[in-house]
Short mmCIF file of N, CA and C in Angstrom, two decimals:
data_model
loop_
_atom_site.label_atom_id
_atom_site.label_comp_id
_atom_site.label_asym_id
_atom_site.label_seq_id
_atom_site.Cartn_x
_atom_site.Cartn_y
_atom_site.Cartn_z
N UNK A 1 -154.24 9.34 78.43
CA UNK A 1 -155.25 9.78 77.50
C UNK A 1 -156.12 10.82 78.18
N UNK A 2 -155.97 11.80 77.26
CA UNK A 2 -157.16 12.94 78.01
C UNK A 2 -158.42 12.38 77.70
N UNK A 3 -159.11 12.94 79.03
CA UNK A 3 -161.15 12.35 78.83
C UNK A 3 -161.87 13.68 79.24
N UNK A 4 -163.00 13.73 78.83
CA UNK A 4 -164.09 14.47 79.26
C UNK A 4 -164.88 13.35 80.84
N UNK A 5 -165.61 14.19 81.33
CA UNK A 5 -166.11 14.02 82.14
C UNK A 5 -167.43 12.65 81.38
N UNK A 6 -167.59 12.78 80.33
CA UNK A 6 -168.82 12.01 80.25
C UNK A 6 -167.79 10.65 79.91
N UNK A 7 -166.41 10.67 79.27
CA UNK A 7 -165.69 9.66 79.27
C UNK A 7 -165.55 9.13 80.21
N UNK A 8 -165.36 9.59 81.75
CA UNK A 8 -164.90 8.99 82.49
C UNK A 8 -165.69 8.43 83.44
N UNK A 9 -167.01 8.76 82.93
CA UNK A 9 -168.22 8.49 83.70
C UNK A 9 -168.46 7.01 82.68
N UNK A 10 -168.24 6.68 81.93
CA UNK A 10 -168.05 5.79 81.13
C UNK A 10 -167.19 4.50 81.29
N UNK A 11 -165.95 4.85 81.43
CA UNK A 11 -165.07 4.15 81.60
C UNK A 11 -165.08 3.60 83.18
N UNK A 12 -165.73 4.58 84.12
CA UNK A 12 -165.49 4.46 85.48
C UNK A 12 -166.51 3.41 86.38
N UNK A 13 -167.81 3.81 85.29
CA UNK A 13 -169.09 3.52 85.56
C UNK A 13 -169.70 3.84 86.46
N UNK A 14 -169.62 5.26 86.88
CA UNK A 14 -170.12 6.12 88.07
C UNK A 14 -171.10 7.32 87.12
N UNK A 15 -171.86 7.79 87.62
CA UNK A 15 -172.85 8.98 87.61
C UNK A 15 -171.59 10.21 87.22
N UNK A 16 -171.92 11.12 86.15
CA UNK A 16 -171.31 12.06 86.10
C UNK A 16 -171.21 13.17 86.92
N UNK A 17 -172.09 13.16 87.80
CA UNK A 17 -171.74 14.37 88.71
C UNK A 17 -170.77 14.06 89.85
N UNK A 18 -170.64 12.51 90.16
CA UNK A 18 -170.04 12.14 90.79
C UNK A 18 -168.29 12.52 90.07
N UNK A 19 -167.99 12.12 89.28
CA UNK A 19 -167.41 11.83 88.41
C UNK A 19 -166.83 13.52 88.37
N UNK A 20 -167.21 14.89 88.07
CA UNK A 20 -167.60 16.22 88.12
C UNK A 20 -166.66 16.89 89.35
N UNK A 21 -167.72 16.21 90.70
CA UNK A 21 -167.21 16.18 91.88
C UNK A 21 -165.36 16.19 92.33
N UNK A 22 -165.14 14.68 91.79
CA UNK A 22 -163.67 14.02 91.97
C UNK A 22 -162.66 14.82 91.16
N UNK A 23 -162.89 15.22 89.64
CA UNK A 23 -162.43 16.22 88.94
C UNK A 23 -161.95 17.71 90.02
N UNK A 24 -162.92 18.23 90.58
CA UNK A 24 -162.83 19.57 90.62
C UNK A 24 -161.73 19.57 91.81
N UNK A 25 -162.32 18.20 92.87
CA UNK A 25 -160.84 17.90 93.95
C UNK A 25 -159.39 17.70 93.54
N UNK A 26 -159.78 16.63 92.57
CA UNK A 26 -158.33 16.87 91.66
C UNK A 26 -157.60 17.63 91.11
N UNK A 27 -158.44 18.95 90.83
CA UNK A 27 -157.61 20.04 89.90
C UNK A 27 -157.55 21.00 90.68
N UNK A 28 -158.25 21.23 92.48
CA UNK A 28 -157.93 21.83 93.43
C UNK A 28 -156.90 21.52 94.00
N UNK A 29 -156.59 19.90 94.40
CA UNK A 29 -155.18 19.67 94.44
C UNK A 29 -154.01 19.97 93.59
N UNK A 30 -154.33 20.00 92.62
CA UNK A 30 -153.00 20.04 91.81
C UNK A 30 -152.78 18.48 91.32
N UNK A 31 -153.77 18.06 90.74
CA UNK A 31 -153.26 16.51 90.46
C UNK A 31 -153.28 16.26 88.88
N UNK A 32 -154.72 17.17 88.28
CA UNK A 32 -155.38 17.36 87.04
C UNK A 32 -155.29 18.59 87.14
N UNK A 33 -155.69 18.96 85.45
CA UNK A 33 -156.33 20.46 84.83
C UNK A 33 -156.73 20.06 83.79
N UNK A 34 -157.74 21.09 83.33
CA UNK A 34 -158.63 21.22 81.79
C UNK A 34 -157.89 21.62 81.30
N UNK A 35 -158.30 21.92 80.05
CA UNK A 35 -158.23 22.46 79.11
C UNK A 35 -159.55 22.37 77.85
N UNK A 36 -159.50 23.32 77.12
CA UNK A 36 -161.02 23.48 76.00
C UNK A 36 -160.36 22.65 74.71
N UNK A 37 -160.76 21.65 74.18
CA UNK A 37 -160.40 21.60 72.66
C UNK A 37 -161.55 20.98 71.56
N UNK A 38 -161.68 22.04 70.61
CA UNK A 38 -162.82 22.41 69.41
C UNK A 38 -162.58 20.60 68.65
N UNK A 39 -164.14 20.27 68.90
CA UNK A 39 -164.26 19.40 68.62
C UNK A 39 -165.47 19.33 67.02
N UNK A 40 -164.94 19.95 66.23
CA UNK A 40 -166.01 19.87 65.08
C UNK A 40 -166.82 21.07 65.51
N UNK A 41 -168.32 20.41 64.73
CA UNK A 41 -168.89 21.56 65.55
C UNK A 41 -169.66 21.84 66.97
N UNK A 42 -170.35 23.08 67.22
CA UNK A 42 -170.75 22.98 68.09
C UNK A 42 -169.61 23.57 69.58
N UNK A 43 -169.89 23.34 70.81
CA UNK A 43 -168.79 24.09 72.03
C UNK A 43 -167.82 23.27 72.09
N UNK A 44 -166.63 23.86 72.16
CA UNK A 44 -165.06 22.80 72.87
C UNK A 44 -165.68 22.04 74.09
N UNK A 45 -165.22 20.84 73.97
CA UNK A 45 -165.17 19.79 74.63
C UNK A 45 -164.06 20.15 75.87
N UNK A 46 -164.46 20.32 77.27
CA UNK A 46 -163.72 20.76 78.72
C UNK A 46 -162.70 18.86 78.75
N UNK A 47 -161.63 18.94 77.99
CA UNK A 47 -161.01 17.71 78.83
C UNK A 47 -159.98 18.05 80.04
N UNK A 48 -159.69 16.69 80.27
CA UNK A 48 -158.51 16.85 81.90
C UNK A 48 -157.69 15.85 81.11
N UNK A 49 -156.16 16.36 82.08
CA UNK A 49 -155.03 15.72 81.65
C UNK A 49 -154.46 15.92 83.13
N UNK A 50 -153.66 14.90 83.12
CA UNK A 50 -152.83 14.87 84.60
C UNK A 50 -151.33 15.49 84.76
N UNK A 51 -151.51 16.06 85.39
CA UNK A 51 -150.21 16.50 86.35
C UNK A 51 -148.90 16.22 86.14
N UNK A 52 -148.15 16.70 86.18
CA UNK A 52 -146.29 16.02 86.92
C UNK A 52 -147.04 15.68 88.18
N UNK A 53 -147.81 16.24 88.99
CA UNK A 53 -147.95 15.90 90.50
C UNK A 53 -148.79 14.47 90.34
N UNK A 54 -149.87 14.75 89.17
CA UNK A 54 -151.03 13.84 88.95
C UNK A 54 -150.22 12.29 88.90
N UNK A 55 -149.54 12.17 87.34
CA UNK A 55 -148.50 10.85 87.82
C UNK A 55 -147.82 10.58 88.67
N UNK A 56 -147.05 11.66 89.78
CA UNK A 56 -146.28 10.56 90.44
C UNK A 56 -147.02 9.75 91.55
N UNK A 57 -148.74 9.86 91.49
CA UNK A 57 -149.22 9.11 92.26
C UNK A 57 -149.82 7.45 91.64
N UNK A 58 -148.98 7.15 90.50
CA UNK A 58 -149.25 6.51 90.12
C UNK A 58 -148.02 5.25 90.37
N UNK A 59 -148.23 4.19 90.56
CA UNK A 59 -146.60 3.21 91.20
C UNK A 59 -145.76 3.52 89.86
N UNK A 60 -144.57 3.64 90.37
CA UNK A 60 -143.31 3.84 89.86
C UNK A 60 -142.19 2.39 90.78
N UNK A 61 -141.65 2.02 89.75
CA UNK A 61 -140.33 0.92 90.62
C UNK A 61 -139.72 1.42 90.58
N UNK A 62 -139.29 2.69 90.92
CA UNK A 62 -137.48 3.55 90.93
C UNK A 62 -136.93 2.80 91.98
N UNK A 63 -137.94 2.24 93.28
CA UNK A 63 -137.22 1.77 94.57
C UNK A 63 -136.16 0.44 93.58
N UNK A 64 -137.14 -0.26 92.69
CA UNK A 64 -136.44 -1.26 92.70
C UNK A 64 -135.11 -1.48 91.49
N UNK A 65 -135.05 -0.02 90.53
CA UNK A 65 -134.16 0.31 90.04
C UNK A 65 -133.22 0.84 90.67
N UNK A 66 -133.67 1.45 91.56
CA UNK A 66 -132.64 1.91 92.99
C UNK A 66 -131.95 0.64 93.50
N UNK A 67 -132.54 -0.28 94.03
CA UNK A 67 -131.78 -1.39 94.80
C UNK A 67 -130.89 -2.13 93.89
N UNK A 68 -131.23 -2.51 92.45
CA UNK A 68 -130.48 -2.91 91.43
C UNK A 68 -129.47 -2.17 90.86
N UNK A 69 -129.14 -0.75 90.94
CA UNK A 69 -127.58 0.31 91.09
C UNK A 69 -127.15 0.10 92.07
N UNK A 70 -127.72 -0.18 93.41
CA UNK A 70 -127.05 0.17 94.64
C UNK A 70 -126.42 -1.34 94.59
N UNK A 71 -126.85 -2.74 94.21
CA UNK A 71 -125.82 -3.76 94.12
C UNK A 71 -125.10 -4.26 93.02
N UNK A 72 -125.12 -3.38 92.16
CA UNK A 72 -124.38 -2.89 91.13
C UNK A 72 -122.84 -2.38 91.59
N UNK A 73 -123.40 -1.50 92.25
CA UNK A 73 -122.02 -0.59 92.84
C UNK A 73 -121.44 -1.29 93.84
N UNK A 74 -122.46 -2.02 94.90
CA UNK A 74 -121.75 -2.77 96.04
C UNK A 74 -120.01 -4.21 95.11
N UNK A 75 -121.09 -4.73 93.92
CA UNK A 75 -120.08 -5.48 93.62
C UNK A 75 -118.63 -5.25 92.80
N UNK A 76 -119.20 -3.68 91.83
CA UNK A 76 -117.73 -3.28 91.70
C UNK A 76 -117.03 -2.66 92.09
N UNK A 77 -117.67 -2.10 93.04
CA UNK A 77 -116.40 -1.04 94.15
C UNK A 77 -116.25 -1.34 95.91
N UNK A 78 -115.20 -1.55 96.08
CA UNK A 78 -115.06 -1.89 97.96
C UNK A 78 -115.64 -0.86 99.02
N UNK A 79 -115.57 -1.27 100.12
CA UNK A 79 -116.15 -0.11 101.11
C UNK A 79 -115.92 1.10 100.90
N UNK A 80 -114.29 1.23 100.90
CA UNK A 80 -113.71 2.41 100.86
C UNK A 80 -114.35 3.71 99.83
N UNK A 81 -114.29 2.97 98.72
CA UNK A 81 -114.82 3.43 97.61
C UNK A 81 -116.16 4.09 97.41
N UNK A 82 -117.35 3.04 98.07
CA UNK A 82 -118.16 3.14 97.62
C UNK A 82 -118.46 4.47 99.07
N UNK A 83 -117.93 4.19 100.23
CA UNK A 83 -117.79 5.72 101.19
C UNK A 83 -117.45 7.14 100.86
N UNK A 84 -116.30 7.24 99.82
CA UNK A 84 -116.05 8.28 98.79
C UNK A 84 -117.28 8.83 97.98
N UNK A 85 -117.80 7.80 97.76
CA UNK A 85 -118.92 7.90 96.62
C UNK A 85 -120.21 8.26 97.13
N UNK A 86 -120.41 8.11 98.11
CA UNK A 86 -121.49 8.31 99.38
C UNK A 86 -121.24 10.37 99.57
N UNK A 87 -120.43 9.97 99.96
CA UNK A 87 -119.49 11.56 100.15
C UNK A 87 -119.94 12.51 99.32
N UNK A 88 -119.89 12.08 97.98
CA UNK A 88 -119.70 12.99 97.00
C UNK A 88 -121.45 12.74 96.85
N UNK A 89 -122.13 12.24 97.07
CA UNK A 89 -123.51 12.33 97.10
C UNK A 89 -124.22 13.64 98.18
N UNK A 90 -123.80 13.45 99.22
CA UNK A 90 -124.04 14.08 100.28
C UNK A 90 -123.69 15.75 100.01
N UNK A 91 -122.75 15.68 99.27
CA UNK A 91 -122.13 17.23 98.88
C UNK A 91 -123.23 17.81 98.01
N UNK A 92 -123.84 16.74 96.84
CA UNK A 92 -124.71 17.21 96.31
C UNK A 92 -126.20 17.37 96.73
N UNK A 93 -126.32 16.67 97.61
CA UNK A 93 -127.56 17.08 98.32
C UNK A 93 -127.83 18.37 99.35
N UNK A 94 -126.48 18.67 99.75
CA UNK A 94 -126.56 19.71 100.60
C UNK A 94 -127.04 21.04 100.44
N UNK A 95 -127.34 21.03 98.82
CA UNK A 95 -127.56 21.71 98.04
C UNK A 95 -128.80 22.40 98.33
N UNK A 96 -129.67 21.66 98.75
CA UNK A 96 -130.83 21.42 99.04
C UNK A 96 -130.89 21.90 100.64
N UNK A 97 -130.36 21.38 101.35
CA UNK A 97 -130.16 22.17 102.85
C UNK A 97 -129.27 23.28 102.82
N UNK A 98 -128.64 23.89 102.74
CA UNK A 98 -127.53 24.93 103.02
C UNK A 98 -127.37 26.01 104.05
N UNK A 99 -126.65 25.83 104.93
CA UNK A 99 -126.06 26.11 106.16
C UNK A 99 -127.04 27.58 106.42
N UNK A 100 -127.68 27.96 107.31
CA UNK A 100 -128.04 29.15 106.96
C UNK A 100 -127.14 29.98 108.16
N UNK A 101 -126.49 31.49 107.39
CA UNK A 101 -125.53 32.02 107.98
C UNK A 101 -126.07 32.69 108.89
N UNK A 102 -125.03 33.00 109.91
CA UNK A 102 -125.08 33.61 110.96
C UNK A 102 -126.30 33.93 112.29
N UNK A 103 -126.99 32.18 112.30
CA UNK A 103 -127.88 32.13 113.08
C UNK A 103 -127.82 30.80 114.06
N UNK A 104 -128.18 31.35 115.46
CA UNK A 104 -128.02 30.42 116.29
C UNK A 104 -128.39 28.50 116.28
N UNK A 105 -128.23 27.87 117.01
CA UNK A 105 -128.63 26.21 116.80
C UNK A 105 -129.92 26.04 116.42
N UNK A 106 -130.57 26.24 117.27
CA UNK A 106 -132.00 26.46 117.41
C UNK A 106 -132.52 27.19 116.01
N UNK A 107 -131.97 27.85 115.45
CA UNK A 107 -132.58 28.60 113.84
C UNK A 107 -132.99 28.05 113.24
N UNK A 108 -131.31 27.17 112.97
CA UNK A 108 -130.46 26.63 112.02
C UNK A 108 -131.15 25.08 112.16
N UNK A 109 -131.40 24.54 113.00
CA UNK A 109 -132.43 23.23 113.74
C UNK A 109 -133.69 23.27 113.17
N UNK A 110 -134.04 24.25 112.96
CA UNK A 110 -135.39 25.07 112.89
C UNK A 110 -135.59 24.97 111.39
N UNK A 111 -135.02 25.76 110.45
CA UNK A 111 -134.26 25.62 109.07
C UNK A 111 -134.62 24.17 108.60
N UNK A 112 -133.06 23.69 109.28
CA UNK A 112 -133.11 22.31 108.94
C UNK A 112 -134.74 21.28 108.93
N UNK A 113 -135.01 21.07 109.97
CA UNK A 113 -136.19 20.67 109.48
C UNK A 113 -137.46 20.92 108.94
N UNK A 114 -137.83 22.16 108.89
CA UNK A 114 -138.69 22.44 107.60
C UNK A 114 -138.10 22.29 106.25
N UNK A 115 -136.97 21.85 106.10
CA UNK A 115 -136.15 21.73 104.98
C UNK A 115 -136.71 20.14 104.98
N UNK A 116 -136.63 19.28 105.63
CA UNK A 116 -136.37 17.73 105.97
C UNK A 116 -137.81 17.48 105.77
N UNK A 117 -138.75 18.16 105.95
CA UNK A 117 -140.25 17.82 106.09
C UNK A 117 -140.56 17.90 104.75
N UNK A 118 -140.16 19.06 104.12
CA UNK A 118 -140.34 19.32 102.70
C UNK A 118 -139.84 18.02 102.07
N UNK A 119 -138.83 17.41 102.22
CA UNK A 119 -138.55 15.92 101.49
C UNK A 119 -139.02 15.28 102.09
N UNK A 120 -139.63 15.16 103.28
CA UNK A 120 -140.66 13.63 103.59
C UNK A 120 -139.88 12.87 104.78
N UNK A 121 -138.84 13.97 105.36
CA UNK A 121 -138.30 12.75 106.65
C UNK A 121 -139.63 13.03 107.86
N UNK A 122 -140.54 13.86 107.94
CA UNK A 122 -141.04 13.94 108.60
C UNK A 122 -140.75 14.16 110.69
N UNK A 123 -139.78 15.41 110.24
CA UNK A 123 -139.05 15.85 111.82
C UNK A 123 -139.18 17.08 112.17
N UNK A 124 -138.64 16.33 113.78
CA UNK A 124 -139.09 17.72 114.82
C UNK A 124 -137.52 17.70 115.84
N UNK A 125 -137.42 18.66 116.23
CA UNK A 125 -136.36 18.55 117.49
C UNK A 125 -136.62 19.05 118.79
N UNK A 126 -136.27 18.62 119.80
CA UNK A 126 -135.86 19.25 120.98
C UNK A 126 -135.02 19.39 121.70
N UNK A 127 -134.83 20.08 123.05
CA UNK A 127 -133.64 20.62 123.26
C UNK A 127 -133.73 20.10 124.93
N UNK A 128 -132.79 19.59 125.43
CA UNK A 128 -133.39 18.19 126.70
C UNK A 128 -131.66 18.68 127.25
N UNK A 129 -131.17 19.28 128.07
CA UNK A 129 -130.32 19.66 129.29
C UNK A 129 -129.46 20.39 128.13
N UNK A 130 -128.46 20.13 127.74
CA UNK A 130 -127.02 20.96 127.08
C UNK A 130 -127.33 20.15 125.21
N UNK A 131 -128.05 19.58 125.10
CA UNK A 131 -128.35 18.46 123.96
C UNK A 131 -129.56 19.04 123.55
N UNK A 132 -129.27 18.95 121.44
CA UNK A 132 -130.56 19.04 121.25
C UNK A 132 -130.44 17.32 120.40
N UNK A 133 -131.70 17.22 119.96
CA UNK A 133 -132.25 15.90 119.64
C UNK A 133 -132.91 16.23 118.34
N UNK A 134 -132.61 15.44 117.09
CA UNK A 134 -133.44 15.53 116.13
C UNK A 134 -134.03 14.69 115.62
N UNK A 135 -135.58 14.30 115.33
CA UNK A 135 -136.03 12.68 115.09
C UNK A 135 -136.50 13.09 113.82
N UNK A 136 -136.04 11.85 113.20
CA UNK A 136 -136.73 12.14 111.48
C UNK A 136 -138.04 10.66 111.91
N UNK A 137 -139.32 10.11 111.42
CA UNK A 137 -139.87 9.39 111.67
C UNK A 137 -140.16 8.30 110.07
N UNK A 138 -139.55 9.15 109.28
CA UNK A 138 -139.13 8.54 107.99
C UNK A 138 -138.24 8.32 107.05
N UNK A 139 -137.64 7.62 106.85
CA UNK A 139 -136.61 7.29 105.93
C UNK A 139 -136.91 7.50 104.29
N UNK A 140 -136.63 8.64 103.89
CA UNK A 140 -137.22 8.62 102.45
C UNK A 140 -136.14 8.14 101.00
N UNK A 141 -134.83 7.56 101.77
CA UNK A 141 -134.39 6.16 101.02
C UNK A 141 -134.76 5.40 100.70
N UNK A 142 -135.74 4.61 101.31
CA UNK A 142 -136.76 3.64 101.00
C UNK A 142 -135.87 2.70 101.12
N UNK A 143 -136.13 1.51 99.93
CA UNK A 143 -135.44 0.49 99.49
C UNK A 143 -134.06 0.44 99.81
N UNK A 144 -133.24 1.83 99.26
CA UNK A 144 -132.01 1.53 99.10
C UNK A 144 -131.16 1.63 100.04
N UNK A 145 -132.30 1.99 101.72
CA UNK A 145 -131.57 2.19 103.16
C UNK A 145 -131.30 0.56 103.64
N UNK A 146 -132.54 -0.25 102.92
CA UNK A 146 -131.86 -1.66 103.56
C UNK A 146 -130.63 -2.07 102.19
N UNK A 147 -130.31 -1.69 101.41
CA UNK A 147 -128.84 -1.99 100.78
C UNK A 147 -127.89 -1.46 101.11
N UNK A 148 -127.83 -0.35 101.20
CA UNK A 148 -126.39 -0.03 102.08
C UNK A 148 -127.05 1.08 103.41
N UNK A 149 -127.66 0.65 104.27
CA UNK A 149 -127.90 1.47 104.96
C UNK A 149 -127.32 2.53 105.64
N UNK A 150 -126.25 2.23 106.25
CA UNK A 150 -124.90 3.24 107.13
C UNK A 150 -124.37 4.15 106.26
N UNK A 151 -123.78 3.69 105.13
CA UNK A 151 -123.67 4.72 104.05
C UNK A 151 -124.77 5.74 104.20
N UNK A 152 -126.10 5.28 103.44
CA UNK A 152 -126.89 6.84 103.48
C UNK A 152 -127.12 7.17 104.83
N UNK A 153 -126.82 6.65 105.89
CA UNK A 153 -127.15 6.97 107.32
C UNK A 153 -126.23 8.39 107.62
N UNK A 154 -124.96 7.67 106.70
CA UNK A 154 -123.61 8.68 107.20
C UNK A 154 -123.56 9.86 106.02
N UNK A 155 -125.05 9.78 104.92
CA UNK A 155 -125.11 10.85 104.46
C UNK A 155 -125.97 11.56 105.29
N UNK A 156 -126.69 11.40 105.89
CA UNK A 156 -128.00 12.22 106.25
C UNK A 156 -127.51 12.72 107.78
N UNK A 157 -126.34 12.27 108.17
CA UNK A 157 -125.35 12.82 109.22
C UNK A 157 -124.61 14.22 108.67
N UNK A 158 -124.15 13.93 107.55
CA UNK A 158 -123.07 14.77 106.90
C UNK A 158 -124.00 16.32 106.50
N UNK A 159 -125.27 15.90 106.22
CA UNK A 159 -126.25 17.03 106.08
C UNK A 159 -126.88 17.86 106.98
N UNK A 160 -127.01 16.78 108.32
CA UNK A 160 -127.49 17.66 109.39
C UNK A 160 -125.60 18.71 110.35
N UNK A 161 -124.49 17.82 109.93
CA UNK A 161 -123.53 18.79 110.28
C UNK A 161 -123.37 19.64 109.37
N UNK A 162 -123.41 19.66 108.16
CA UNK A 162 -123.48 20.76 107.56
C UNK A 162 -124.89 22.26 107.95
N UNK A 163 -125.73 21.61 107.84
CA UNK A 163 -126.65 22.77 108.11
C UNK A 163 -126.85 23.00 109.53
N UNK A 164 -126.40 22.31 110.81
CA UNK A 164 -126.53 22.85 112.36
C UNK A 164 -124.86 23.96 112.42
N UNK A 165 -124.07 23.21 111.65
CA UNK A 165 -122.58 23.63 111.50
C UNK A 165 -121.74 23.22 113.08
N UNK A 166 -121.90 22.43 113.04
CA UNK A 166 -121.05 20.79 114.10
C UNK A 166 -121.19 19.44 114.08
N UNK A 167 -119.60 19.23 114.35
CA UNK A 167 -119.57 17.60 113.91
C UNK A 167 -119.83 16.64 114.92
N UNK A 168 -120.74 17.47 116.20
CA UNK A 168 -120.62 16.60 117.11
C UNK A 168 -121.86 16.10 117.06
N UNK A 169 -122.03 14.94 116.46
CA UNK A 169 -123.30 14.25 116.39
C UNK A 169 -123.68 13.29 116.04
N UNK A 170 -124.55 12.57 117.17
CA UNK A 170 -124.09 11.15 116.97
C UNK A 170 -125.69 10.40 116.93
N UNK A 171 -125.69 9.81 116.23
CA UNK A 171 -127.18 8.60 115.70
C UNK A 171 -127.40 8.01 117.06
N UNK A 172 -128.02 8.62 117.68
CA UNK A 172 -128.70 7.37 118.69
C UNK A 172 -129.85 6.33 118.98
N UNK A 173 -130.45 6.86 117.74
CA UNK A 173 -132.00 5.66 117.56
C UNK A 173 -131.33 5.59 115.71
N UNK A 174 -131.82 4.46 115.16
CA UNK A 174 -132.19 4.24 113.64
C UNK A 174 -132.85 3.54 113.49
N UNK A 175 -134.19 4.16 112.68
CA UNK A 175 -134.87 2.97 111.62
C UNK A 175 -134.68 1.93 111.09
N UNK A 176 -133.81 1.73 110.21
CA UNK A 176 -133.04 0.25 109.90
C UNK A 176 -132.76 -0.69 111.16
N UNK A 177 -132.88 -0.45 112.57
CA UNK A 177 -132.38 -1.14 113.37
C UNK A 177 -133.13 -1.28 113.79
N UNK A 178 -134.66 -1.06 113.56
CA UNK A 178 -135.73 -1.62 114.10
C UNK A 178 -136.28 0.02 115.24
N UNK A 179 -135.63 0.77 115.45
CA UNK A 179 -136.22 1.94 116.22
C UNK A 179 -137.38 2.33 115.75
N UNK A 180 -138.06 3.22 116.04
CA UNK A 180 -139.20 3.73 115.94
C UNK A 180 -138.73 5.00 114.89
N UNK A 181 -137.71 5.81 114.82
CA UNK A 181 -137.68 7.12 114.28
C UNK A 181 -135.95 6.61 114.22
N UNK A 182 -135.30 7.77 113.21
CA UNK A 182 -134.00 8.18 113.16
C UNK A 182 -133.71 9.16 113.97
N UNK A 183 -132.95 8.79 115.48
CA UNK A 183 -132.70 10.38 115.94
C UNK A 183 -131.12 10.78 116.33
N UNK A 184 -130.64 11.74 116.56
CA UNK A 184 -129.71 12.44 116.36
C UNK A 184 -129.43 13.05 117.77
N UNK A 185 -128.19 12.92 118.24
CA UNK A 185 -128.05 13.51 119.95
C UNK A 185 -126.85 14.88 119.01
N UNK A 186 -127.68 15.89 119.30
CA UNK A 186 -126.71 17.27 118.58
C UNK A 186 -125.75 17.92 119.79
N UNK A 187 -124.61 17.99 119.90
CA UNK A 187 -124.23 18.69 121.06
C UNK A 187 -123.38 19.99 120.26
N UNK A 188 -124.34 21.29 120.90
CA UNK A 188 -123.71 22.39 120.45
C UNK A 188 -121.85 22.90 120.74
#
């Protein structure tokens, strides 16, 4: 429901300037915006309405519609299957990373995780004798990494060989296993 400021000073039971205040942060973020609408007579009434950004700070259970497909699928399809199916996920996400041409590890490393930050794995890499290292410090699977974890593990593998462009790379810390971060031993 859209409100005016004196609504929400109402509903909130705070002082309107306070109320004024929280508005103007909100619509500096990007969470709210006004708009004018002619209310009879007299000046348009300044209301706020929220965001695409504004709701998704509001709880959503996708995690737990997520975990309820993901053992959905565990019970009608076998490993094999549901690895295929993993696969064909990963292809479509790559979408989102894509290899960038004709630039060294380090670019392409580089690339990659401002790509990875932008979705919320929250990573950095470094580069430690002939090895580089990539730590994500968040899992933004959520829920559905403790249902099939290795699966999306062996997607988020399949993404970093696609965008470094080598298959030599191997998980040496994971989250699910109690590590501190997801990290990645890259050998060029």
């Amino acid at each position: 429901q859209d409100l005016n400021a004196i609504e929400l000073k109402d509903k909130l039971g705070i002082n309107e300037s306070a109320v004024r205040r929280h508005l103007n942060i909100l619509e500096k973020r990007g969470f709210v915006r006004h708009y004018f609408k002619k209310a009879g007579r007299g000046r348009p009434k300044k209301k706020y309405t929220l965001t695409p950004e504004g709701r998704q700070l509001f709880p959503r259970q996708i995690g737990l519609l997520t975990t309820i497909l993901i053992q959905k699928l565990k019970k009608r399809y076998n490993e094999e299957e549901l690895e295929a199916l993993m696969a064909d996920v990963a292809k479509e996400l790559e979408e989102f990373f894509p290899p960038p041409e004709g630039k060294g590890v380090e670019e392409r490393l580089e690339t990659l995780v401002n790509a990875f930050n932008e979705f919320g794995f929250f990573s950095s890499y470094s580069k430690e004798n002939n090895f580089y290292f990539l730590e994500c410090q968040n899992c933004v699977f959520g829920r559905a990494a403790k249902e099939i974890g290795s699966l999306l593990c062996n997607v988020h593998k399949k993404i970093i060989q696609n965008s470094v462009g080598t298959e030599n790379i191997e998980q040496v810390e994971s989250l699910l296993k109690g590590d501190k971060v997801c990290k990645y031993r890259i050998t060029p």
